[in-house]
Short mmCIF file of C-alpha atoms in Angstrom, two decimals:
data_model
loop_
_atom_site.label_atom_id
_atom_site.label_comp_id
_atom_site.label_asym_id
_atom_site.label_seq_id
_atom_site.Cartn_x
_atom_site.Cartn_y
_atom_site.Cartn_z
CA MET A 665 102.95 71.16 76.63
CA LEU A 666 104.49 68.96 79.41
CA LYS A 667 107.58 71.17 79.56
CA LYS A 668 105.32 74.43 80.60
CA LEU A 669 103.27 72.41 82.64
CA ALA A 670 106.45 71.21 84.52
CA SER A 671 107.59 74.90 84.28
CA LEU A 672 103.97 76.02 85.71
CA VAL A 673 104.25 73.31 88.79
CA LEU A 674 108.29 74.44 89.97
CA ALA A 675 107.42 77.99 90.00
CA LEU A 676 103.75 77.32 92.35
CA ALA A 677 106.15 75.18 94.43
CA LEU A 678 108.52 78.10 94.75
CA VAL A 679 106.30 80.85 95.89
CA PRO A 680 105.95 79.42 99.59
CA VAL A 681 109.38 79.47 99.98
CA ALA A 682 109.98 82.80 98.63
CA ALA A 683 107.27 84.66 100.74
CA PHE A 684 108.64 82.72 103.75
CA SER A 685 112.16 84.04 102.90
CA ALA A 686 110.75 87.39 102.23
CA SER A 687 109.11 87.49 105.94
CA ALA A 688 111.70 86.55 107.55
CA ALA A 689 114.00 88.80 106.28
CA SER A 690 111.55 91.28 107.21
CA ALA A 691 110.96 90.10 110.83
CA PRO A 692 112.05 92.76 113.32
CA ALA A 693 115.21 92.01 115.17
CA ALA A 694 115.02 91.48 118.96
CA ILE A 695 115.31 94.98 121.03
CA LYS A 696 118.45 94.39 123.16
CA VAL A 697 119.95 96.22 126.53
CA GLU A 698 123.04 97.31 127.65
CA TYR A 699 124.37 98.79 130.84
CA ASN A 700 127.92 100.69 130.81
CA LYS A 701 128.55 98.49 127.52
CA LYS A 702 127.66 95.00 129.28
CA ALA A 703 124.28 93.25 128.23
CA ILE A 704 121.47 92.80 129.80
CA VAL A 705 120.25 89.12 129.81
CA PHE A 706 116.01 88.98 129.85
CA PRO A 707 115.19 85.44 130.80
CA ASP A 708 112.07 84.80 129.64
CA GLN A 709 109.94 87.97 128.79
CA LYS A 710 111.90 90.46 126.18
CA PRO A 711 111.63 93.75 125.92
CA VAL A 712 108.96 94.91 123.74
CA ILE A 713 108.19 98.15 122.01
CA ARG A 714 104.58 99.57 122.07
CA ASP A 715 103.58 103.17 121.05
CA SER A 716 107.08 103.45 119.87
CA ARG A 717 108.25 103.09 123.40
CA THR A 718 110.69 99.88 124.90
CA LEU A 719 109.30 98.40 127.84
CA VAL A 720 111.76 96.51 129.87
CA PRO A 721 111.00 93.58 132.26
CA ILE A 722 111.38 95.54 135.43
CA ARG A 723 113.13 92.42 138.08
CA PRO A 724 116.56 92.02 135.53
CA ILE A 725 116.93 95.55 135.02
CA ALA A 726 116.68 96.44 139.13
CA GLU A 727 119.49 93.65 139.49
CA SER A 728 121.83 94.90 136.37
CA LEU A 729 121.48 98.81 137.64
CA GLY A 730 121.55 98.09 141.20
CA PHE A 731 117.80 99.64 142.21
CA ASP A 732 115.55 97.96 144.54
CA VAL A 733 111.86 97.60 143.40
CA ASP A 734 108.74 96.33 144.82
CA TRP A 735 105.90 95.23 143.61
CA ASN A 736 102.37 95.63 145.47
CA GLU A 737 100.05 93.18 144.03
CA LYS A 738 97.14 94.48 145.43
CA THR A 739 97.84 98.25 143.88
CA ARG A 740 99.15 96.73 141.04
CA THR A 741 102.04 99.46 141.78
CA VAL A 742 105.90 98.94 141.12
CA THR A 743 108.08 101.15 143.63
CA ILE A 744 111.37 101.54 142.84
CA ASN A 745 114.27 103.15 145.32
CA LYS A 746 118.17 104.70 144.57
CA GLY A 747 119.54 106.52 146.62
CA THR A 748 117.25 109.82 147.41
CA ASN A 749 115.27 109.01 144.56
CA ASN A 750 111.70 107.03 144.38
CA VAL A 751 109.67 106.06 141.40
CA ARG A 752 105.96 104.99 141.60
CA LEU A 753 103.68 103.49 138.53
CA VAL A 754 100.70 101.97 138.58
CA VAL A 755 99.89 99.33 135.79
CA THR A 756 98.11 100.65 132.78
CA GLN A 757 98.18 104.41 134.28
CA LYS A 758 100.01 107.03 131.90
CA ILE A 759 101.53 109.00 134.99
CA ALA A 760 104.20 108.10 137.36
CA LYS A 761 105.42 109.99 140.37
CA LYS A 762 109.17 111.00 140.96
CA ASN A 763 110.10 112.19 144.83
CA GLY A 764 106.12 112.88 145.13
CA GLN A 765 105.72 115.48 141.83
CA THR A 766 103.53 113.58 138.83
CA ILE A 767 105.15 112.98 135.80
CA ASN A 768 102.87 112.27 132.42
CA LEU A 769 104.13 109.06 130.61
CA ASP A 770 103.83 107.98 127.18
CA VAL A 771 103.02 104.55 127.62
CA PRO A 772 102.19 103.12 130.96
CA ALA A 773 103.98 100.00 132.69
CA GLN A 774 102.02 96.47 131.63
CA ILE A 775 102.12 93.15 132.64
CA ILE A 776 103.09 91.04 129.76
CA ASN A 777 103.50 86.75 130.05
CA GLN A 778 103.13 87.54 134.11
CA ARG A 779 106.02 90.08 133.93
CA THR A 780 105.64 93.71 135.18
CA MET A 781 106.86 95.69 132.21
CA VAL A 782 107.87 99.71 132.59
CA PRO A 783 109.18 102.15 129.88
CA VAL A 784 112.99 101.85 130.33
CA ARG A 785 113.51 105.43 128.98
CA PHE A 786 111.57 107.23 131.67
CA ILE A 787 112.94 104.80 134.70
CA ALA A 788 116.53 105.18 133.90
CA GLU A 789 116.41 108.87 133.25
CA ALA A 790 114.19 109.00 136.56
CA LEU A 791 117.18 107.45 138.54
CA THR A 792 119.95 109.94 136.83
CA TYR A 793 121.29 107.34 133.89
CA GLN A 794 121.66 108.15 130.70
CA VAL A 795 120.14 106.73 127.61
CA ASN A 796 121.03 106.43 123.95
CA TRP A 797 118.93 104.26 121.11
CA ASP A 798 121.25 102.64 118.42
CA GLN A 799 118.78 102.06 115.98
CA LYS A 800 121.32 100.31 113.71
CA THR A 801 121.56 97.51 116.55
CA GLN A 802 118.21 97.68 118.02
CA THR A 803 119.74 98.23 121.02
CA VAL A 804 118.99 100.71 124.10
CA LEU A 805 121.91 101.76 125.64
CA ILE A 806 122.25 102.58 129.57
CA ALA A 807 125.10 104.69 131.32
CA ASP A 808 126.14 105.62 134.21
CA GLU A 809 125.50 109.38 134.00
CA GLN A 810 129.40 110.37 135.35
CA SER A 811 130.50 108.62 132.81
CA THR A 812 129.33 110.46 129.98
CA GLN A 813 130.33 113.46 132.02
CA PRO A 814 133.45 116.16 131.52
CA ASN A 815 136.66 115.59 133.83
CA PRO A 816 135.19 118.07 136.38
CA SER A 817 138.91 118.82 136.96
CA THR A 818 139.16 120.48 133.68
CA ASP A 819 135.78 121.98 134.16
CA LYS A 820 135.71 123.27 137.58
CA PRO A 821 138.00 124.24 140.34
CA ALA A 822 138.71 121.40 142.71
CA THR A 823 137.91 121.72 146.70
CA SER A 824 141.72 121.23 148.96
CA THR A 825 141.40 117.53 149.02
CA GLY A 826 140.82 117.36 144.96
CA GLN A 827 137.63 116.50 144.99
CA LYS A 828 134.13 117.96 143.31
CA GLN A 829 132.43 119.86 145.94
CA PRO A 830 128.76 117.83 146.71
CA ASP A 831 125.52 119.50 145.96
CA ALA A 832 123.92 120.21 149.11
CA ASN A 833 120.91 119.04 148.10
CA THR A 834 121.49 115.75 147.34
CA ALA A 835 122.08 114.00 150.92
CA SER A 836 119.54 111.18 151.71
CA LEU A 837 118.17 112.15 155.74
CA ILE A 838 115.71 109.15 155.55
CA ASP A 839 117.58 105.94 156.15
CA ARG A 840 114.93 103.96 154.10
CA SER A 841 115.85 100.57 155.24
CA SER A 842 114.40 101.72 158.68
CA LEU A 843 111.39 102.56 157.77
CA PHE A 844 107.92 100.86 159.11
CA ALA A 845 104.70 101.06 158.09
CA LYS A 846 101.25 99.49 159.76
CA THR A 847 97.96 100.15 159.68
CA PHE A 848 95.18 98.60 161.81
CA THR A 849 91.19 98.91 161.37
CA ILE A 850 88.94 99.11 164.69
CA ALA A 851 85.23 99.31 163.43
CA THR A 852 85.40 101.87 161.33
CA ILE A 853 88.28 103.70 162.55
CA GLY A 854 92.15 103.78 160.96
CA LEU A 855 94.55 103.71 162.97
CA TYR A 856 97.86 103.88 161.44
CA ARG A 857 101.96 103.72 162.43
CA VAL A 858 104.83 104.88 160.99
CA SER A 859 108.60 104.45 162.70
CA GLY A 860 112.22 104.87 161.26
CA THR A 861 115.20 106.60 161.43
CA VAL A 862 116.46 109.67 160.05
CA GLU A 863 119.07 112.35 160.45
CA PRO A 864 119.49 113.51 163.66
CA GLY A 865 118.04 117.14 164.44
CA SER A 866 115.85 116.53 160.99
CA ASP A 867 112.68 118.55 160.82
CA VAL A 868 110.06 115.11 160.45
CA THR A 869 106.48 115.23 158.85
CA VAL A 870 104.33 113.28 157.85
CA THR A 871 101.28 112.89 155.38
CA LEU A 872 98.14 111.29 155.19
CA GLU A 873 95.65 112.27 152.21
CA ASP A 874 95.77 115.91 152.19
CA LYS A 875 96.82 116.23 156.04
CA THR A 876 100.21 116.66 156.88
CA PHE A 877 101.02 116.04 160.82
CA GLU A 878 104.72 117.19 162.22
CA VAL A 879 106.58 114.06 163.84
CA GLU A 880 108.81 113.95 167.26
CA VAL A 881 112.44 113.28 166.50
CA LYS A 882 114.82 111.88 169.13
CA SER A 883 118.13 112.53 169.70
CA ASP A 884 119.67 109.64 167.70
CA GLY A 885 117.21 110.78 164.73
CA THR A 886 114.57 107.47 165.26
CA PHE A 887 111.08 108.51 165.33
CA GLU A 888 107.31 106.83 165.65
CA PHE A 889 104.34 108.48 164.65
CA ASN A 890 100.88 107.12 165.43
CA LYS A 891 97.47 108.21 164.23
CA ASP A 892 93.67 107.41 164.34
CA THR A 893 91.57 108.55 161.53
CA TYR A 894 89.10 107.49 158.93
CA ASP A 895 89.79 103.48 157.40
CA GLY A 896 91.20 103.08 154.14
CA ILE A 897 94.42 105.07 153.93
CA ARG A 898 97.32 103.04 152.23
CA ASN A 899 99.82 105.80 151.20
CA TYR A 900 101.54 107.60 152.80
CA THR A 901 104.49 110.47 152.48
CA LEU A 902 107.29 111.09 155.07
CA LYS A 903 109.62 114.10 154.53
CA ALA A 904 112.26 115.32 156.46
CA GLU A 905 114.25 118.66 156.30
CA LYS A 906 117.24 120.05 157.65
CA ASP A 907 120.01 122.83 156.88
CA GLY A 908 118.14 123.33 153.51
CA LYS A 909 118.25 119.75 152.46
CA VAL A 910 114.95 117.99 151.52
CA ASP A 911 114.24 114.74 151.42
CA THR A 912 111.04 113.02 150.63
CA PHE A 913 109.27 109.51 150.72
CA GLU A 914 106.26 107.64 149.44
CA GLY A 915 105.41 104.39 151.20
CA GLU A 916 102.73 102.30 151.01
CA PHE A 917 101.25 101.03 154.95
CA VAL A 918 101.31 97.08 155.97
CA SER A 919 97.54 95.98 156.95
CA ASN A 920 97.33 93.98 159.67
#
C-alpha cells in the first residue's frame, strides 16, 4: 500500500514538469528578418504575425534597407520615400497608397508596445525588393531586386559603354529633399504654399483635394506655389512631367 501511494505521489509531481516541457517544445519560434543574408536587429519590439502576415517595426527596417520614413502623430500616418517611390499607410486602415495609387492590404499598420508595425512584405515589394519566406527557420528573406536577376549581359544586348540602357520612365524629376509645404489659417481661409526644385524644363502641377493647379517653374528648376482656399486641407500631390517621364510625390502641409 505504501509503495502504491509513493508511486502516485511521484506521478503527480511529474505532471507539471511534463506539461511545461510540452508547452515549451510547442512554443512558436521567433520571427527573424534578413536583408541580403544579414540579420536585421530589433532592439525592443520583435516582429509578430497577424492574420498570417508578418508585421515589423518600421524604424529598424528603414535603417537597414536605406529608405526615409516619417511619422505624423496627428494623422497616424507612416510616409516612406525611396528613390521615386512614395508609400503611405495609416494605422488601422487596410489601404495604402503607392505613388498616389490606392492598394488594399491584408493587414493594416498597427501600434504595438508603442512601436509602429507595418506589413513587411508589402513594404519591401512596394520599394522593389525581393521577398521570400523560409518556413523552416521562420525567417523573412529580403534582397535587392537586381541580386536575384540574371546577368543582363547574357540576356539583353549591352550599350556601347557595356552598361544596361536605363529605363526612360524611372528617372526622378522631383528633388524631394528640397520640398517645403506650409499652411496658414486666417479666419476660415487656408493659405497654402509649396516650394522646391524639379528638373529644369518640367511641367509641374499641385493638386489640393480634387483641384489641380499649374505651377510656374523657373529656369533653374525652382518653383513656388501659393493658393488661398478653404481651410482644412492637410495633403497635397506634386506632379512633374518632362519628355514622357512622370514623377509624383504626395506630401503633408506643416501648420503654422
